[in-house]
mmCIF file of C-alpha atoms in Angstrom:
data_model
loop_
_atom_site.group_PDB
_atom_site.id
_atom_site.type_symbol
_atom_site.label_atom_id
_atom_site.label_comp_id
_atom_site.label_asym_id
_atom_site.label_seq_id
_atom_site.Cartn_x
_atom_site.Cartn_y
_atom_site.Cartn_z
ATOM 1 C CA MET A 1 0.112 -0.008 -0.050
ATOM 2 C CA ASN A 2 1.235 3.361 -1.048
ATOM 3 C CA ARG A 3 1.805 6.084 1.606
ATOM 4 C CA VAL A 4 -1.211 8.826 1.560
ATOM 5 C CA GLY A 5 -0.210 11.324 -1.222
ATOM 6 C CA GLU A 6 2.774 9.409 -2.554
ATOM 7 C CA GLY A 7 2.068 7.565 -5.946
ATOM 8 C CA GLU A 8 4.335 5.130 -7.819
ATOM 9 C CA GLY A 9 6.607 7.500 -9.250
ATOM 10 C CA GLY A 10 7.440 8.864 -5.784
ATOM 11 C CA ILE A 11 8.153 5.162 -4.379
ATOM 12 C CA ALA A 12 10.386 4.747 -7.493
ATOM 13 C CA GLN A 13 12.225 8.042 -6.720
ATOM 14 C CA ARG A 14 12.639 7.087 -3.063
ATOM 15 C CA PHE A 15 14.023 3.632 -4.058
ATOM 16 C CA GLN A 16 16.417 5.460 -6.647
ATOM 17 C CA SER A 17 17.612 7.551 -3.970
ATOM 18 C CA GLU A 18 18.513 4.608 -1.597
ATOM 19 C CA ILE A 19 20.165 2.711 -4.541
ATOM 20 C CA GLU A 20 22.277 5.584 -5.081
ATOM 21 C CA LYS A 21 23.199 6.080 -1.500
ATOM 22 C CA ALA A 22 24.123 2.504 -1.391
ATOM 23 C CA ILE A 23 26.422 2.665 -4.324
ATOM 24 C CA GLN A 24 28.025 5.796 -2.909
ATOM 25 C CA ARG A 25 28.687 4.110 0.484
ATOM 26 C CA ASN A 26 30.391 1.470 -1.073
ATOM 27 C CA ILE A 27 32.539 3.666 -3.295
ATOM 28 C CA LYS A 28 33.143 6.013 -0.445
ATOM 29 C CA GLY A 29 33.841 3.389 1.826
ATOM 30 C CA LEU A 30 36.836 2.149 -0.406
ATOM 31 C CA GLU A 31 38.168 5.629 -0.519
ATOM 32 C CA TYR A 32 37.862 5.905 3.357
ATOM 33 C CA PHE A 33 40.113 3.090 3.984
ATOM 34 C CA ALA A 34 42.414 4.193 1.265
ATOM 35 C CA SER A 35 42.795 7.909 2.220
ATOM 36 C CA PRO A 36 45.202 9.174 4.735
ATOM 37 C CA ALA A 37 43.715 10.694 7.742
ATOM 38 C CA PRO A 38 42.568 14.221 7.491
ATOM 39 C CA ALA A 39 44.912 17.084 8.430
ATOM 40 C CA VAL A 40 44.405 18.925 11.834
ATOM 41 C CA GLY A 41 45.871 21.688 13.795
ATOM 42 C CA LEU A 42 46.231 23.980 10.736
ATOM 43 C CA THR A 43 46.055 27.326 12.179
ATOM 44 C CA PRO A 44 49.706 28.884 12.057
ATOM 45 C CA LYS A 45 51.395 29.029 15.273
ATOM 46 C CA ASN A 46 55.086 28.955 16.845
ATOM 47 C CA VAL A 47 56.395 26.506 19.456
ATOM 48 C CA ILE A 48 57.895 28.984 21.894
ATOM 49 C CA TYR A 49 58.947 26.433 24.566
ATOM 50 C CA LYS A 50 59.273 22.749 24.432
ATOM 51 C CA ARG A 51 60.495 20.687 27.637
ATOM 52 C CA GLY A 52 59.868 16.816 27.726
ATOM 53 C CA THR A 53 56.105 16.266 27.567
ATOM 54 C CA LEU A 54 55.391 19.875 27.429
ATOM 55 C CA ASN A 55 54.942 22.145 24.334
ATOM 56 C CA LEU A 56 53.934 25.630 24.353
ATOM 57 C CA TYR A 57 52.383 27.198 21.429
ATOM 58 C CA HIS A 58 51.739 30.904 20.310
ATOM 59 C CA TYR A 59 49.355 31.248 17.639
ATOM 60 C CA ARG A 60 49.733 34.115 15.073
ATOM 61 C CA PRO A 61 47.460 37.029 15.522
ATOM 62 C CA VAL A 62 45.248 37.738 12.526
ATOM 63 C CA THR A 63 43.868 41.381 13.542
ATOM 64 C CA ASN A 64 45.421 44.535 13.772
ATOM 65 C CA ASP A 65 43.933 45.211 17.282
ATOM 66 C CA VAL A 66 44.501 42.515 19.861
ATOM 67 C CA TYR A 67 43.101 42.272 23.200
ATOM 68 C CA ARG A 68 45.503 43.361 26.123
ATOM 69 C CA VAL A 69 45.050 40.180 28.193
ATOM 70 C CA PRO A 70 46.393 37.086 26.395
ATOM 71 C CA LEU A 71 44.819 33.653 26.752
ATOM 72 C CA LEU A 72 46.474 30.489 27.694
ATOM 73 C CA LEU A 73 44.647 27.400 27.233
ATOM 74 C CA VAL A 74 45.638 24.101 29.012
ATOM 75 C CA MET A 75 44.902 20.930 27.544
ATOM 76 C CA ALA A 76 43.996 17.829 29.388
ATOM 77 C CA THR A 77 46.926 15.631 29.939
ATOM 78 C CA THR A 78 45.367 12.440 28.215
ATOM 79 C CA ASN A 79 44.721 14.199 24.679
ATOM 80 C CA LYS A 80 46.295 16.282 22.169
ATOM 81 C CA ALA A 81 45.200 19.914 22.057
ATOM 82 C CA TYR A 82 44.346 19.902 18.179
ATOM 83 C CA VAL A 83 40.685 19.470 19.397
ATOM 84 C CA PHE A 84 40.716 23.264 19.622
ATOM 85 C CA ASP A 85 41.957 23.666 16.241
ATOM 86 C CA LEU A 86 40.301 20.658 14.098
ATOM 87 C CA ALA A 87 40.123 22.395 10.725
ATOM 88 C CA PRO A 88 39.405 25.805 9.038
ATOM 89 C CA GLY A 89 35.750 26.729 10.184
ATOM 90 C CA GLN A 90 35.804 24.385 13.005
ATOM 91 C CA SER A 91 38.495 25.760 15.009
ATOM 92 C CA LEU A 92 38.085 27.460 18.304
ATOM 93 C CA ILE A 93 41.653 28.774 18.028
ATOM 94 C CA GLU A 94 40.772 30.397 14.421
ATOM 95 C CA PHE A 95 37.818 31.799 15.958
ATOM 96 C CA LEU A 96 39.482 33.467 18.828
ATOM 97 C CA LEU A 97 42.194 34.893 16.910
ATOM 98 C CA ARG A 98 39.564 36.444 14.462
ATOM 99 C CA GLN A 99 37.941 37.963 17.692
ATOM 100 C CA GLY A 100 41.331 39.634 18.358
ATOM 101 C CA TYR A 101 42.739 37.576 21.253
ATOM 102 C CA ASP A 102 46.359 36.899 21.648
ATOM 103 C CA VAL A 103 46.257 32.792 21.981
ATOM 104 C CA TYR A 104 48.705 30.381 23.602
ATOM 105 C CA VAL A 105 48.143 26.811 24.208
ATOM 106 C CA ILE A 106 49.882 24.286 26.452
ATOM 107 C CA ASP A 107 50.049 20.910 24.818
ATOM 108 C CA TRP A 108 51.337 17.462 25.956
ATOM 109 C CA ASP A 109 53.505 14.669 24.233
ATOM 110 C CA PRO A 110 53.751 11.376 25.581
ATOM 111 C CA PRO A 111 55.925 11.237 28.859
ATOM 112 C CA ARG A 112 59.511 9.907 28.440
ATOM 113 C CA PRO A 113 60.730 7.403 30.557
ATOM 114 C CA GLU A 114 62.678 9.627 32.640
ATOM 115 C CA GLU A 115 59.242 11.736 33.250
ATOM 116 C CA LYS A 116 57.575 8.436 34.935
ATOM 117 C CA ARG A 117 57.809 10.308 38.389
ATOM 118 C CA LEU A 118 55.974 13.428 37.237
ATOM 119 C CA ARG A 119 53.303 14.492 39.810
ATOM 120 C CA LEU A 120 50.705 17.048 40.045
ATOM 121 C CA GLU A 121 52.932 19.346 41.779
ATOM 122 C CA ASP A 122 55.161 19.278 38.694
ATOM 123 C CA TYR A 123 52.300 20.585 36.377
ATOM 124 C CA VAL A 124 50.865 23.022 38.620
ATOM 125 C CA LEU A 125 53.962 24.504 40.530
ATOM 126 C CA ASP A 126 56.312 24.216 37.624
ATOM 127 C CA PHE A 127 54.830 23.731 34.016
ATOM 128 C CA ILE A 128 52.105 26.096 34.222
ATOM 129 C CA PRO A 129 54.238 28.801 36.094
ATOM 130 C CA ASP A 130 56.937 28.503 33.628
ATOM 131 C CA CYS A 131 54.703 28.886 30.811
ATOM 132 C CA ILE A 132 52.770 31.753 32.400
ATOM 133 C CA LYS A 133 55.922 33.611 32.602
ATOM 134 C CA ARG A 134 57.034 32.959 28.896
ATOM 135 C CA VAL A 135 53.629 34.300 28.112
ATOM 136 C CA GLN A 136 54.033 37.514 30.075
ATOM 137 C CA SER A 137 57.478 37.911 28.732
ATOM 138 C CA ARG A 138 56.169 37.816 25.074
ATOM 139 C CA SER A 139 53.056 39.625 25.577
ATOM 140 C CA GLN A 140 54.536 42.229 27.444
ATOM 141 C CA THR A 141 51.699 42.194 29.924
ATOM 142 C CA GLU A 142 51.433 40.995 33.725
ATOM 143 C CA ASP A 143 47.874 39.642 33.303
ATOM 144 C CA VAL A 144 46.954 36.155 31.806
ATOM 145 C CA THR A 145 43.790 34.518 31.470
ATOM 146 C CA LEU A 146 43.846 30.793 32.368
ATOM 147 C CA ILE A 147 41.518 28.389 30.286
ATOM 148 C CA GLY A 148 41.353 24.701 31.284
ATOM 149 C CA TYR A 149 39.710 21.714 29.426
ATOM 150 C CA CYS A 150 38.833 18.684 31.395
ATOM 151 C CA MET A 151 41.812 17.630 33.491
ATOM 152 C CA GLY A 152 43.395 20.790 32.178
ATOM 153 C CA GLY A 153 40.569 22.681 33.900
ATOM 154 C CA VAL A 154 41.643 20.628 37.205
ATOM 155 C CA LEU A 155 45.353 21.739 36.705
ATOM 156 C CA SER A 156 44.146 25.382 36.196
ATOM 157 C CA VAL A 157 41.842 25.350 39.282
ATOM 158 C CA ILE A 158 44.724 23.902 41.415
ATOM 159 C CA TYR A 159 47.086 26.393 40.111
ATOM 160 C CA ALA A 160 44.892 29.476 40.665
ATOM 161 C CA SER A 161 44.111 28.221 44.274
ATOM 162 C CA LEU A 162 47.797 27.883 45.067
ATOM 163 C CA HIS A 163 48.499 31.427 43.400
ATOM 164 C CA PRO A 164 45.923 33.714 44.653
ATOM 165 C CA ASN A 165 47.750 36.906 44.298
ATOM 166 C CA GLY A 166 48.153 36.537 40.581
ATOM 167 C CA PRO A 167 49.090 36.890 37.862
ATOM 168 C CA ILE A 168 45.844 35.441 36.624
ATOM 169 C CA LYS A 169 43.368 37.719 35.750
ATOM 170 C CA ASN A 170 40.685 35.376 34.655
ATOM 171 C CA LEU A 171 39.774 31.741 35.121
ATOM 172 C CA ALA A 172 37.726 29.689 32.598
ATOM 173 C CA CYS A 173 37.022 25.821 33.052
ATOM 174 C CA PHE A 174 35.390 23.626 30.543
ATOM 175 C CA THR A 175 33.961 20.094 31.803
ATOM 176 C CA THR A 176 36.161 20.098 34.737
ATOM 177 C CA PRO A 177 35.847 17.359 37.494
ATOM 178 C CA ILE A 178 36.034 18.783 40.970
ATOM 179 C CA ASN A 179 33.959 16.252 42.868
ATOM 180 C CA TRP A 180 34.996 12.734 41.737
ATOM 181 C CA GLU A 181 32.635 10.854 43.789
ATOM 182 C CA PRO A 182 29.734 10.656 41.231
ATOM 183 C CA MET A 183 31.993 9.025 38.775
ATOM 184 C CA LYS A 184 30.221 5.747 39.294
ATOM 185 C CA LEU A 185 31.664 3.772 36.388
ATOM 186 C CA VAL A 186 35.107 5.007 36.901
ATOM 187 C CA GLN A 187 34.821 4.316 40.597
ATOM 188 C CA ASN A 188 33.508 0.669 39.958
ATOM 189 C CA TRP A 189 36.476 0.283 37.295
ATOM 190 C CA THR A 190 39.207 1.304 39.839
ATOM 191 C CA ASP A 191 37.657 -0.184 42.998
ATOM 192 C CA ARG A 192 40.665 -0.119 45.273
ATOM 193 C CA ARG A 193 39.814 -3.708 46.474
ATOM 194 C CA TYR A 194 40.495 -4.994 43.141
ATOM 195 C CA PHE A 195 42.450 -2.440 41.103
ATOM 196 C CA ASP A 196 46.124 -2.688 42.424
ATOM 197 C CA VAL A 197 47.202 0.932 41.244
ATOM 198 C CA ASP A 198 50.673 0.420 43.000
ATOM 199 C CA ARG A 199 51.556 -2.604 41.285
ATOM 200 C CA LEU A 200 50.639 -1.142 37.846
ATOM 201 C CA VAL A 201 52.714 1.852 38.331
ATOM 202 C CA ASP A 202 55.600 0.158 39.843
ATOM 203 C CA THR A 203 55.706 -2.480 37.224
ATOM 204 C CA LEU A 204 55.114 -0.234 34.248
ATOM 205 C CA GLY A 205 56.416 3.340 35.151
ATOM 206 C CA ILE A 206 54.390 4.914 32.295
ATOM 207 C CA ILE A 207 50.714 3.948 32.025
ATOM 208 C CA PRO A 208 50.149 2.959 28.440
ATOM 209 C CA SER A 209 47.578 4.767 26.288
ATOM 210 C CA ASP A 210 45.565 1.818 25.682
ATOM 211 C CA VAL A 211 44.821 1.427 29.377
ATOM 212 C CA VAL A 212 43.921 5.136 29.598
ATOM 213 C CA ALA A 213 41.740 4.686 26.659
ATOM 214 C CA ALA A 214 39.948 1.846 28.143
ATOM 215 C CA GLY A 215 39.060 3.795 31.284
ATOM 216 C CA PHE A 216 37.063 6.375 28.883
ATOM 217 C CA ASP A 217 35.588 3.555 26.702
ATOM 218 C CA MET A 218 34.102 1.664 29.650
ATOM 219 C CA GLN A 219 32.012 4.610 30.369
ATOM 220 C CA ARG A 220 30.287 4.258 27.103
ATOM 221 C CA PRO A 221 31.171 0.809 25.998
ATOM 222 C CA THR A 222 28.787 0.872 22.831
ATOM 223 C CA GLN A 223 29.938 4.271 21.689
ATOM 224 C CA LYS A 224 32.382 2.958 19.191
ATOM 225 C CA ILE A 225 30.032 0.418 17.584
ATOM 226 C CA ALA A 226 27.262 3.068 17.379
ATOM 227 C CA GLY A 227 29.704 5.549 15.933
ATOM 228 C CA THR A 228 30.696 3.162 13.191
ATOM 229 C CA LEU A 229 27.357 2.277 12.378
ATOM 230 C CA ARG A 230 26.400 5.892 11.998
ATOM 231 C CA LEU A 231 29.598 6.378 9.677
ATOM 232 C CA TRP A 232 28.466 3.409 7.562
ATOM 233 C CA ASP A 233 24.928 5.071 7.319
ATOM 234 C CA ASN A 234 26.345 8.400 6.231
ATOM 235 C CA MET A 235 29.299 7.090 4.013
ATOM 236 C CA TRP A 236 28.000 8.912 1.191
ATOM 237 C CA ASN A 237 27.938 12.374 2.986
ATOM 238 C CA ASP A 238 31.451 13.738 2.518
ATOM 239 C CA GLN A 239 31.060 16.288 5.206
ATOM 240 C CA PHE A 240 29.798 13.830 7.615
ATOM 241 C CA VAL A 241 32.589 11.739 7.041
ATOM 242 C CA LYS A 242 35.256 14.556 7.148
ATOM 243 C CA SER A 243 34.090 15.531 10.469
ATOM 244 C CA TYR A 244 33.764 12.075 11.853
ATOM 245 C CA ARG A 245 37.449 11.371 10.757
ATOM 246 C CA MET A 246 38.789 14.360 12.517
ATOM 247 C CA PHE A 247 36.906 13.682 15.647
ATOM 248 C CA ASP A 248 37.908 9.935 15.539
ATOM 249 C CA ARG A 249 41.472 10.756 15.233
ATOM 250 C CA TRP A 250 41.377 13.013 18.052
ATOM 251 C CA GLY A 251 39.551 10.535 20.384
ATOM 252 C CA SER A 252 42.002 7.790 19.251
ATOM 253 C CA ASP A 253 45.053 9.829 19.893
ATOM 254 C CA THR A 254 44.995 9.124 23.572
ATOM 255 C CA LEU A 255 48.206 9.861 25.460
ATOM 256 C CA PRO A 256 49.981 7.736 28.189
ATOM 257 C CA LEU A 257 50.334 9.165 31.485
ATOM 258 C CA ALA A 258 53.237 9.293 33.977
ATOM 259 C CA GLY A 259 52.919 6.669 36.352
ATOM 260 C CA GLU A 260 53.211 8.669 39.759
ATOM 261 C CA TYR A 261 50.636 11.336 38.245
ATOM 262 C CA PHE A 262 48.374 8.506 37.539
ATOM 263 C CA ARG A 263 48.844 7.134 41.138
ATOM 264 C CA GLN A 264 48.307 10.422 42.653
ATOM 265 C CA VAL A 265 45.151 11.146 40.587
ATOM 266 C CA THR A 266 43.787 7.749 41.442
ATOM 267 C CA LYS A 267 44.377 7.696 44.901
ATOM 268 C CA GLU A 268 43.898 11.364 46.045
ATOM 269 C CA LEU A 269 41.349 12.620 43.632
ATOM 270 C CA LEU A 270 39.361 9.698 42.668
ATOM 271 C CA TRP A 271 39.439 7.531 45.585
ATOM 272 C CA GLU A 272 39.778 10.025 48.519
ATOM 273 C CA ASN A 273 38.152 13.059 46.731
ATOM 274 C CA ARG A 274 40.636 15.403 48.220
ATOM 275 C CA LEU A 275 39.941 18.335 45.561
ATOM 276 C CA VAL A 276 36.431 18.993 46.903
ATOM 277 C CA LYS A 277 37.114 17.997 50.540
ATOM 278 C CA GLY A 278 39.999 20.545 50.666
ATOM 279 C CA THR A 279 42.493 18.189 51.744
ATOM 280 C CA LEU A 280 44.857 18.085 48.799
ATOM 281 C CA GLU A 281 48.230 19.235 49.642
ATOM 282 C CA LEU A 282 50.973 19.846 47.126
ATOM 283 C CA ARG A 283 54.401 20.352 48.303
ATOM 284 C CA GLY A 284 53.161 21.378 51.710
ATOM 285 C CA GLN A 285 50.638 23.889 50.393
ATOM 286 C CA ARG A 286 47.011 22.972 50.921
ATOM 287 C CA VAL A 287 44.729 23.466 47.773
ATOM 288 C CA ASP A 288 41.874 25.897 49.207
ATOM 289 C CA LEU A 289 39.302 26.380 46.199
ATOM 290 C CA SER A 290 37.792 29.435 48.159
ATOM 291 C CA ALA A 291 41.248 31.220 47.839
ATOM 292 C CA ILE A 292 40.022 31.839 44.063
ATOM 293 C CA LYS A 293 38.974 35.224 43.598
ATOM 294 C CA VAL A 294 39.320 36.020 39.980
ATOM 295 C CA PRO A 295 36.376 36.147 37.701
ATOM 296 C CA LEU A 296 35.298 32.596 36.919
ATOM 297 C CA LEU A 297 33.504 31.226 33.839
ATOM 298 C CA HIS A 298 32.387 27.659 34.409
ATOM 299 C CA VAL A 299 31.154 25.645 31.353
ATOM 300 C CA VAL A 300 29.636 22.285 31.418
ATOM 301 C CA ALA A 301 27.864 20.064 28.847
ATOM 302 C CA GLU A 302 24.394 18.911 29.364
ATOM 303 C CA HIS A 303 25.153 15.250 28.131
ATOM 304 C CA ASP A 304 28.583 14.920 29.390
ATOM 305 C CA HIS A 305 29.197 11.344 29.932
ATOM 306 C CA ILE A 306 32.983 11.688 31.057
ATOM 307 C CA VAL A 307 32.581 14.546 33.565
ATOM 308 C CA PRO A 308 28.913 14.706 34.472
ATOM 309 C CA TYR A 309 27.487 17.727 36.128
ATOM 310 C CA ASP A 310 27.455 16.170 39.535
ATOM 311 C CA CYS A 311 31.280 16.065 38.982
ATOM 312 C CA ALA A 312 31.498 19.828 37.953
ATOM 313 C CA LYS A 313 28.949 21.787 39.861
ATOM 314 C CA GLU A 314 30.989 21.952 43.034
ATOM 315 C CA LEU A 315 33.463 24.364 41.738
ATOM 316 C CA MET A 316 30.704 27.242 41.734
ATOM 317 C CA PHE A 317 30.037 26.646 45.442
ATOM 318 C CA LYS A 318 33.836 26.194 46.268
ATOM 319 C CA VAL A 319 35.608 29.206 44.719
ATOM 320 C CA GLY A 320 35.529 32.605 46.562
ATOM 321 C CA SER A 321 34.914 34.585 43.500
ATOM 322 C CA GLU A 322 32.326 37.499 43.526
ATOM 323 C CA ASP A 323 32.289 37.505 39.642
ATOM 324 C CA LYS A 324 31.376 33.902 38.649
ATOM 325 C CA GLU A 325 29.232 32.436 36.120
ATOM 326 C CA GLU A 326 28.029 28.841 35.046
ATOM 327 C CA VAL A 327 26.664 27.907 31.815
ATOM 328 C CA ILE A 328 25.158 24.650 31.038
ATOM 329 C CA LEU A 329 25.093 23.910 27.232
ATOM 330 C CA LYS A 330 23.522 21.186 25.044
ATOM 331 C CA GLY A 331 26.046 18.671 24.168
ATOM 332 C CA GLY A 332 28.878 16.216 25.026
ATOM 333 C CA HIS A 333 32.302 16.364 26.705
ATOM 334 C CA VAL A 334 33.946 16.833 23.167
ATOM 335 C CA SER A 335 30.917 18.689 21.117
ATOM 336 C CA LEU A 336 31.016 21.305 23.800
ATOM 337 C CA VAL A 337 34.239 22.795 22.551
ATOM 338 C CA ALA A 338 34.449 21.440 18.996
ATOM 339 C CA GLY A 339 31.692 20.843 16.290
ATOM 340 C CA PRO A 340 28.531 22.618 15.055
ATOM 341 C CA ASN A 341 27.109 22.725 18.830
ATOM 342 C CA ALA A 342 30.325 24.402 19.912
ATOM 343 C CA VAL A 343 30.175 27.002 17.031
ATOM 344 C CA LYS A 344 26.625 28.110 17.783
ATOM 345 C CA ARG A 345 26.386 27.797 21.595
ATOM 346 C CA MET A 346 29.847 27.924 23.704
ATOM 347 C CA TRP A 347 32.209 29.954 21.412
ATOM 348 C CA PRO A 348 30.103 33.124 21.169
ATOM 349 C CA LYS A 349 29.463 32.771 25.066
ATOM 350 C CA LEU A 350 33.163 32.433 25.643
ATOM 351 C CA ASP A 351 33.788 35.531 23.377
ATOM 352 C CA GLN A 352 31.222 37.608 25.053
ATOM 353 C CA TRP A 353 32.608 36.735 28.564
ATOM 354 C CA LEU A 354 36.235 37.318 27.674
ATOM 355 C CA GLY A 355 35.828 40.304 25.606
ATOM 356 C CA GLU A 356 34.583 42.191 28.796
ATOM 357 C CA ARG A 357 37.441 41.128 30.803
ATOM 358 C CA SER A 358 40.420 41.054 28.575
ATOM 359 C CA THR A 359 41.063 44.905 28.224
#
């Protein structure tokens, strides 16, 4: 029986359309497996500092007038920073440059064997302060806005709490876990009764990337299968395939972690939840989130499976800032910062918030 209003010609047309898509899927499928991965991170930049696992990038300004206060973005220690710069038109970095910001990014390489003993202290009391000094020198200004993504947000928050007298002028955090107790799946995966983190770290030194990636995959075990099915269903769509490949490349580019850092995060943040409890100490200094007084923008994703809202929301209650704003946006952990949702929602909001505080 025909659908109401659809004659034999309409049915034949729809059938022909499905045939064309099926043919395109097969042709494009062969091209997909034969072609190289898409280029990412194309916005021009200079590596102004490199030290072991640490890279500091400065992106070349594209406007004549640049805001006085530079931006320093801190990437999560588990992934590469090119998620901020996927492709022209899909690049947060490109967007910020066009709005007139002076942009720097802390990116990470796999830690070397001699870096297996790196701890939180090294990141927040050594790496970040070192980079901030170089940003200050290059931009010739004392003030810096610090922006952290995921675990990069955790490092940024800890840094800001331990440096309450500056030089940070503004702090922005994306999908940043502060309270680790609600991470139920991760809690189950790393149950201290069965997960021997000491043996793992003492044996391996560096935690391999596949172990780190497994932790993410266990939070959504069917995600890769569902993603592959969506890819096949849309293989005829060049734009969809291009976007999928960029995100898939970034998602698969998980970094290994320094063993001591992994041990410390597991025990002190995940198991003992010391950050939200105010009992975390680094080199004899207690991390007190109420010491943070600078303007704060806290951005969370409504459908974040890695850092659920319950893990992030405590930041707004803990910081001592009078000027603080929380924004809950549609999207997931990655689509919050990259992709069509980010272009329409998060990027304009970030620009509006920064513009008022970067002069």
